[in-house]
PDB file of C-alpha atoms in Angstrom:
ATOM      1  CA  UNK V  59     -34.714  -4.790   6.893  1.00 43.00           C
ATOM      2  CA  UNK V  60     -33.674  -7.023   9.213  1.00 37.00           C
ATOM      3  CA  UNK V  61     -30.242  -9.900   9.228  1.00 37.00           C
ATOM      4  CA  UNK V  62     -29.868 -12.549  11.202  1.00 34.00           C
ATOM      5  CA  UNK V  63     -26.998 -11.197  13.010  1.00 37.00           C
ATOM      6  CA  UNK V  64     -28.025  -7.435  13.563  1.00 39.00           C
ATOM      7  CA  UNK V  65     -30.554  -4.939  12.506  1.00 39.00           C
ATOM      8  CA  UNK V  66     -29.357  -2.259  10.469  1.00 40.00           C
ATOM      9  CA  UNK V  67     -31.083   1.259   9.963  1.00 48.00           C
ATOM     10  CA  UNK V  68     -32.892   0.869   5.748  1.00 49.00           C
ATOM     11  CA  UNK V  69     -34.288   3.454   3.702  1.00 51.00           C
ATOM     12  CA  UNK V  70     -36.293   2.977   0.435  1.00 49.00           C
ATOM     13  CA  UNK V  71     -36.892   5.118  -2.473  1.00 52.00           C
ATOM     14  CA  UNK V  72     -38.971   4.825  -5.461  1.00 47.00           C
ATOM     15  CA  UNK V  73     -39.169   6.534  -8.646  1.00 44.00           C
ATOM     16  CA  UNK V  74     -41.510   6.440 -11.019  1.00 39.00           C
ATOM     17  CA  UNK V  75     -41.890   7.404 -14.924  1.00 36.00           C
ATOM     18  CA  UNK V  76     -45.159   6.790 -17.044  1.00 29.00           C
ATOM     19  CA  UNK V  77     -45.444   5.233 -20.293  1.00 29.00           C
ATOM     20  CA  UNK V  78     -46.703   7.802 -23.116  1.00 26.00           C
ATOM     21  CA  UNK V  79     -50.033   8.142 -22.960  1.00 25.00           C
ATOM     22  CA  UNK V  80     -49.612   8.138 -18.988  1.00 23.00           C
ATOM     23  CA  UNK V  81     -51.902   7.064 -15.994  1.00 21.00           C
ATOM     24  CA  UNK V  82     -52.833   8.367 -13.346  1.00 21.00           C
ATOM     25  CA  UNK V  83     -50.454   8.970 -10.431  1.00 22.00           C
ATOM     26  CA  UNK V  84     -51.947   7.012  -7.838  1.00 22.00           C
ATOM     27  CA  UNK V  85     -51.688   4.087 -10.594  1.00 22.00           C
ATOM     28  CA  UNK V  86     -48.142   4.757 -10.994  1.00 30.00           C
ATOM     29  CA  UNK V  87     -47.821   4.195  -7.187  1.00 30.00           C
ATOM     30  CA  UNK V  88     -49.727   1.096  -7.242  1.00 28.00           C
ATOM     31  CA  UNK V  89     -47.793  -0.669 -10.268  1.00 30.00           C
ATOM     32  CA  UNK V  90     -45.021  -0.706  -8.045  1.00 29.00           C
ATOM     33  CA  UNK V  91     -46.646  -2.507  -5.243  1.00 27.00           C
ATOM     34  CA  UNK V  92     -44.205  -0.379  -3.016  1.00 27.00           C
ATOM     35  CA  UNK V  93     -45.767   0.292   0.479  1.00 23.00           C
ATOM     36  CA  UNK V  94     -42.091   2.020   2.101  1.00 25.00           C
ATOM     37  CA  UNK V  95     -41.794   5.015   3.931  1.00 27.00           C
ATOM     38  CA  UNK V  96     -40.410   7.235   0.916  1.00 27.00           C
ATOM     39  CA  UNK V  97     -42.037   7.398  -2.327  1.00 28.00           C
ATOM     40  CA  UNK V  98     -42.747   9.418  -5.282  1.00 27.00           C
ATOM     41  CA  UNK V  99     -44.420   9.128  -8.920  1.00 29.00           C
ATOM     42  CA  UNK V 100     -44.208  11.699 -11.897  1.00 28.00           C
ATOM     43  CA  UNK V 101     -46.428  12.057 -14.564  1.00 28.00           C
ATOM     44  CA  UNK V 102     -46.108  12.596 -18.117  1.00 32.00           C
ATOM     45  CA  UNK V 103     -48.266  15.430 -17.682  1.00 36.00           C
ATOM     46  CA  UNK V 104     -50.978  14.265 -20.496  1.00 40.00           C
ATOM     47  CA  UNK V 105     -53.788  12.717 -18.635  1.00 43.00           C
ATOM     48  CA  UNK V 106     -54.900  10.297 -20.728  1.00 43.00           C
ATOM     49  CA  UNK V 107     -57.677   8.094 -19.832  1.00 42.00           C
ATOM     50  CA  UNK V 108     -55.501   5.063 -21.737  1.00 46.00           C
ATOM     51  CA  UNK V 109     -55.070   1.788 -19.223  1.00 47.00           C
ATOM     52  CA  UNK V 110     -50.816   1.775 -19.802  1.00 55.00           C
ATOM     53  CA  UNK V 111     -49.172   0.051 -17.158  1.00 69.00           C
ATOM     54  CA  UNK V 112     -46.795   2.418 -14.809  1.00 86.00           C
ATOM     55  CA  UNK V 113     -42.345   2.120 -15.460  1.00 87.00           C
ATOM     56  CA  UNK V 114     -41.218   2.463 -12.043  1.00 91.00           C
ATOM     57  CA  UNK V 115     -38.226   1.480  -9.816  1.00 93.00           C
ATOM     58  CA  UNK V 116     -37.544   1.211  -6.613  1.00 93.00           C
ATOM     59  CA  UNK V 117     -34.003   0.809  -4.450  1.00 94.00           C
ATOM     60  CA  UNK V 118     -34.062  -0.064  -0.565  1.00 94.00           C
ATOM     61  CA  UNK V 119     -30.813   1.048   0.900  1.00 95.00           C
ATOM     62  CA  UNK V 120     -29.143  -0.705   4.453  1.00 95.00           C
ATOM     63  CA  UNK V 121     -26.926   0.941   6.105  1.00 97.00           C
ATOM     64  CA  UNK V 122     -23.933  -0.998   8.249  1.00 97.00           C
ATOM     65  CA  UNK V 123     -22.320   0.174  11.441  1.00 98.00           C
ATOM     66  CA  UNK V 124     -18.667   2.342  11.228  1.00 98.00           C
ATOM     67  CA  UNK V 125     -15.862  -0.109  11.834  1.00 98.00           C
ATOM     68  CA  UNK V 126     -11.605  -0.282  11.106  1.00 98.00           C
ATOM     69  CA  UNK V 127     -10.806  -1.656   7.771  1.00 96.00           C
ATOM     70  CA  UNK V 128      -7.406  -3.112   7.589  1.00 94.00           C
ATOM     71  CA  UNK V 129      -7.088  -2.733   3.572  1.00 93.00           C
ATOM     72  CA  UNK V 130      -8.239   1.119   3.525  1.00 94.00           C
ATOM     73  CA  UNK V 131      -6.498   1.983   6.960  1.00 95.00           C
ATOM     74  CA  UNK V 132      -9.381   3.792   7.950  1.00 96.00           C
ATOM     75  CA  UNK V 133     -12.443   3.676  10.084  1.00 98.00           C
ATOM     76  CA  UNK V 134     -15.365   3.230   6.993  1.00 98.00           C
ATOM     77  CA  UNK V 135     -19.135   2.257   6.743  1.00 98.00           C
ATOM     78  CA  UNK V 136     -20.387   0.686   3.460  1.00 97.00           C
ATOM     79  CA  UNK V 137     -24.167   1.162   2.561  1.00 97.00           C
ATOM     80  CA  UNK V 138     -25.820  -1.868   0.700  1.00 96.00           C
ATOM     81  CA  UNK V 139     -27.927  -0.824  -1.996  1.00 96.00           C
ATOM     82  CA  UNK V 140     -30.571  -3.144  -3.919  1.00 95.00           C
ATOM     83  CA  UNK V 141     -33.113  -1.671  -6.709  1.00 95.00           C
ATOM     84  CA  UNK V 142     -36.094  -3.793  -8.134  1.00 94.00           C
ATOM     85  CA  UNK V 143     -38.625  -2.609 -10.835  1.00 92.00           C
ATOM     86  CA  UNK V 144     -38.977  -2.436 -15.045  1.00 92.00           C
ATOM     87  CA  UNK V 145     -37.259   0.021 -15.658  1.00 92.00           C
ATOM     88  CA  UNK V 146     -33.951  -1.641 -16.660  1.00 93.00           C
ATOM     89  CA  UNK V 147     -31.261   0.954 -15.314  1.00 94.00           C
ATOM     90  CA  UNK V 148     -31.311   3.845 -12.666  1.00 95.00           C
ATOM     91  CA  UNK V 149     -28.571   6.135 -11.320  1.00 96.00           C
ATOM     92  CA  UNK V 150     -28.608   5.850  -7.764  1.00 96.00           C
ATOM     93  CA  UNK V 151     -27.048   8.868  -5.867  1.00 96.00           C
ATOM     94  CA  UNK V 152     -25.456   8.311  -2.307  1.00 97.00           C
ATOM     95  CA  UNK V 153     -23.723  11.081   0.113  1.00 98.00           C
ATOM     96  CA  UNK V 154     -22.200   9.107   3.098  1.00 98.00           C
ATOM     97  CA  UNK V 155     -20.979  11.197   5.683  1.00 98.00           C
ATOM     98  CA  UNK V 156     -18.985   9.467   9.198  1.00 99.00           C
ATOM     99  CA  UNK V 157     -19.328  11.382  12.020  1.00 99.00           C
ATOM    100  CA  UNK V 158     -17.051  11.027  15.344  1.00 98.00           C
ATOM    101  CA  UNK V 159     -18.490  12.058  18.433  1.00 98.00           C
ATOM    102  CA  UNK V 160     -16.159  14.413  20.016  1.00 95.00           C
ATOM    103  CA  UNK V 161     -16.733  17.143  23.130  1.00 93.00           C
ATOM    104  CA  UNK V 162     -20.234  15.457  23.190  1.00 93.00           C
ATOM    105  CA  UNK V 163     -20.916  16.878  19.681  1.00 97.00           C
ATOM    106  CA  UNK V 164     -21.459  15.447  16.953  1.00 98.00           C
ATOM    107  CA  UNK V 165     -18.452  16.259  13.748  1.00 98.00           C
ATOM    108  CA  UNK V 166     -18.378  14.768  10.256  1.00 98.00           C
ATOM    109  CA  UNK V 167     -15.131  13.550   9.883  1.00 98.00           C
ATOM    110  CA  UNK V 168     -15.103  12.227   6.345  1.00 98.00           C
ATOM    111  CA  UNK V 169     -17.632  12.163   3.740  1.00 98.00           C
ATOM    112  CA  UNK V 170     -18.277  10.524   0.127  1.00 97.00           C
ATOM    113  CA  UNK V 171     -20.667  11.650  -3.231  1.00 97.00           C
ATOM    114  CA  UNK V 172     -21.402   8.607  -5.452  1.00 97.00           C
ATOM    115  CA  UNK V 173     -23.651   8.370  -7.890  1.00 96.00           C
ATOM    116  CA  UNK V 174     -23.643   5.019  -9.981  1.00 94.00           C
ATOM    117  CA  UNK V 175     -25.647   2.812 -12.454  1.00 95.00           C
ATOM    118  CA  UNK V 176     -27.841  -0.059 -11.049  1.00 96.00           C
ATOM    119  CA  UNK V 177     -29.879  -2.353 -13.144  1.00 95.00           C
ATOM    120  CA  UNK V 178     -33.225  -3.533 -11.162  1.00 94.00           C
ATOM    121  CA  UNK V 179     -32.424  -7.213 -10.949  1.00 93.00           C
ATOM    122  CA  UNK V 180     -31.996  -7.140  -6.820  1.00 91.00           C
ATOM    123  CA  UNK V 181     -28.175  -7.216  -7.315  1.00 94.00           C
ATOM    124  CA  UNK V 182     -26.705  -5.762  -4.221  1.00 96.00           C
ATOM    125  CA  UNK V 183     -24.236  -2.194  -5.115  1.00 95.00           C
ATOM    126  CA  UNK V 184     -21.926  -1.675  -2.216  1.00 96.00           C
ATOM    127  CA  UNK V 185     -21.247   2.417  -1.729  1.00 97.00           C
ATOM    128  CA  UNK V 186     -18.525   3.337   1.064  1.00 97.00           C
ATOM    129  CA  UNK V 187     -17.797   6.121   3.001  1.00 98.00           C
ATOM    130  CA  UNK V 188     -14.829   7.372   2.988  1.00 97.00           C
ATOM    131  CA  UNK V 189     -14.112   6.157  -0.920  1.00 92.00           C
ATOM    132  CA  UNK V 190     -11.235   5.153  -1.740  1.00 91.00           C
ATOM    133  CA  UNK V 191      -8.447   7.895  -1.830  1.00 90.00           C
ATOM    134  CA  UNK V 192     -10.535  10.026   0.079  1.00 92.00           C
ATOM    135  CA  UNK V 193     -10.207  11.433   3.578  1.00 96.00           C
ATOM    136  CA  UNK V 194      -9.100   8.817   6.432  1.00 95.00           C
ATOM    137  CA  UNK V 195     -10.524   8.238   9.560  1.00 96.00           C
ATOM    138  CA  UNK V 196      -8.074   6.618  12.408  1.00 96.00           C
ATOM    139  CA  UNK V 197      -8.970   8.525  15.703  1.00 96.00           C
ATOM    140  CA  UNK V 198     -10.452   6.102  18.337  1.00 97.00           C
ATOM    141  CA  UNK V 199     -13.970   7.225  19.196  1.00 97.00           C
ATOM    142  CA  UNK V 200     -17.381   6.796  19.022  1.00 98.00           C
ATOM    143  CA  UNK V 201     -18.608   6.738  15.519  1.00 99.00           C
ATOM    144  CA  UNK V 202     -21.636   6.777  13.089  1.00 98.00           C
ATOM    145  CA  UNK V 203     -22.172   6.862   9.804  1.00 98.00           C
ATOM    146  CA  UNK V 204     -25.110   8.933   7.714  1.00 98.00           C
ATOM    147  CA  UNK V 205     -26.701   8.734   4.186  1.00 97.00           C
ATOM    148  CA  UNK V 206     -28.751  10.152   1.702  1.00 96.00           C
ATOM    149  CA  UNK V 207     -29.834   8.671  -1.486  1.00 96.00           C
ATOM    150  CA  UNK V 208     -31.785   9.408  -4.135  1.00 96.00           C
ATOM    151  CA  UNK V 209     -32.349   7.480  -7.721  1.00 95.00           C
ATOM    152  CA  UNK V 210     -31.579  10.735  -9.998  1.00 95.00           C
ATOM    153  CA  UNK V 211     -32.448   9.121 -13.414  1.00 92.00           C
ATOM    154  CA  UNK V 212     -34.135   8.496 -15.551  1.00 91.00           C
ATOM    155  CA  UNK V 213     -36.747  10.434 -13.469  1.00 85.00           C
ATOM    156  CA  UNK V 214     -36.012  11.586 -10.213  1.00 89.00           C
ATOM    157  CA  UNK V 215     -37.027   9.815  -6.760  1.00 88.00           C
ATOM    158  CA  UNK V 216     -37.790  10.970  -3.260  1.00 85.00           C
ATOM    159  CA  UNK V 217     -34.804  11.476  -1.089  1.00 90.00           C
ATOM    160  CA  UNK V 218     -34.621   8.555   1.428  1.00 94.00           C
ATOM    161  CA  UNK V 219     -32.186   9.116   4.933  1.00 95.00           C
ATOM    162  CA  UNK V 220     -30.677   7.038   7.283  1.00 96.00           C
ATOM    163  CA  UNK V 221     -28.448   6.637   9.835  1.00 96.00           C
ATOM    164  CA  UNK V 222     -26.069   4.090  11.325  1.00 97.00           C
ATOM    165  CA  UNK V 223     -26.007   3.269  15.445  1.00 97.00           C
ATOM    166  CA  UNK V 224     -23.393   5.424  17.428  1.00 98.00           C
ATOM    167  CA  UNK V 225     -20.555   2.379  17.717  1.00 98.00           C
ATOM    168  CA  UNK V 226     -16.947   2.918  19.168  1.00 98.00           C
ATOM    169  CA  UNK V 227     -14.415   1.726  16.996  1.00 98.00           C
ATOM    170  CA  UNK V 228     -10.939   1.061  18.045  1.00 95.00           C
ATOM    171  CA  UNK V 229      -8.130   1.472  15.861  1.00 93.00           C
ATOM    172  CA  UNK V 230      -4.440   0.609  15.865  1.00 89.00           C
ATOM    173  CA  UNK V 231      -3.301   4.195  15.735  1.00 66.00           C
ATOM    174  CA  UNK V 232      -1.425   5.632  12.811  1.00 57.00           C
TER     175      UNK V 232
END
């Protein structure tokens, strides 16, 4: 995906789920006129030769570069998450983990597990790493941030990944 200011690393996930009476996979695929890198479709498992049109969903996930937030006193990244489709609801799962570079190796210094509810109207979720109340970054250093996600329900989608650039971050010190 690209903003005007700066490109950002996306990932996109789709799931799928078939009306009874089902279709065919590869018409589950094409219902969602989805051409990203990550995809998946499930079947009902009863072949039927019935014409139903696919239930599917797909979410495209950016995320942004590591920086110091004032308010959580912490160096975070937030990753944007958007989901599209007819299906009305899916749970969208989303491990963040910031890593500092440090004795040229890479170390996860914080991490987050969310998992939340997102209707398929294009609103925008925002998921970030470290949540609140959780571990605190506020070392100077090179930084980047890393995801996973994964709509978990009501049928279970591909695993999409992506990755932040390496940024330094300054902060004010404790």
């Amino acid at each position: 995906m690209t903003n005007t200011k700066r490109r950002v690393p996306a990932v996109a996930l789709v799931s799928a789920a078939l009306l009874a009476g089902g279709a065919a996979t590869s018409h589950a695929q094409s219902a969602s006129g989805w051409t990203g890198q990550a995809g998946t479709a499930v079947s009902d498992g009863q072949g039927s030769d019935q014409t139903l049109a696919a239930r599917w969903a797909a979410c495209a996930a950016k995320v942004n570069n590591p920086h110091w937030s004032k308010g959580a006193k912490s160096v975070i990244f937030k990753t944007r998450v958007t989901c599209a489709g007819n299906i009305a609801k899916v749970h969208v799962k989303v491990i963040g983990k910031l890593y500092r570079k440090s004795g040229g190796r890479w170390k996860v210094v914080t991490a987050s597990n969310q998992t939340e509810v997102k209707s398929t109207n294009g609103t925008v979720s925002t998921y970030y790493t470290p949540k609140k109340g959780g571990k605190r970054a506020t070392l100077d250093g090179v930084y980047r941030g890393k995801i996973t996600v994964r709509i978990t329900s009501p049928f279970p989608g591909t695993k999409g990944k992506a990755s932040s650039k390496a940024v330094k971050v300054n902060t004010p010190g404790k």
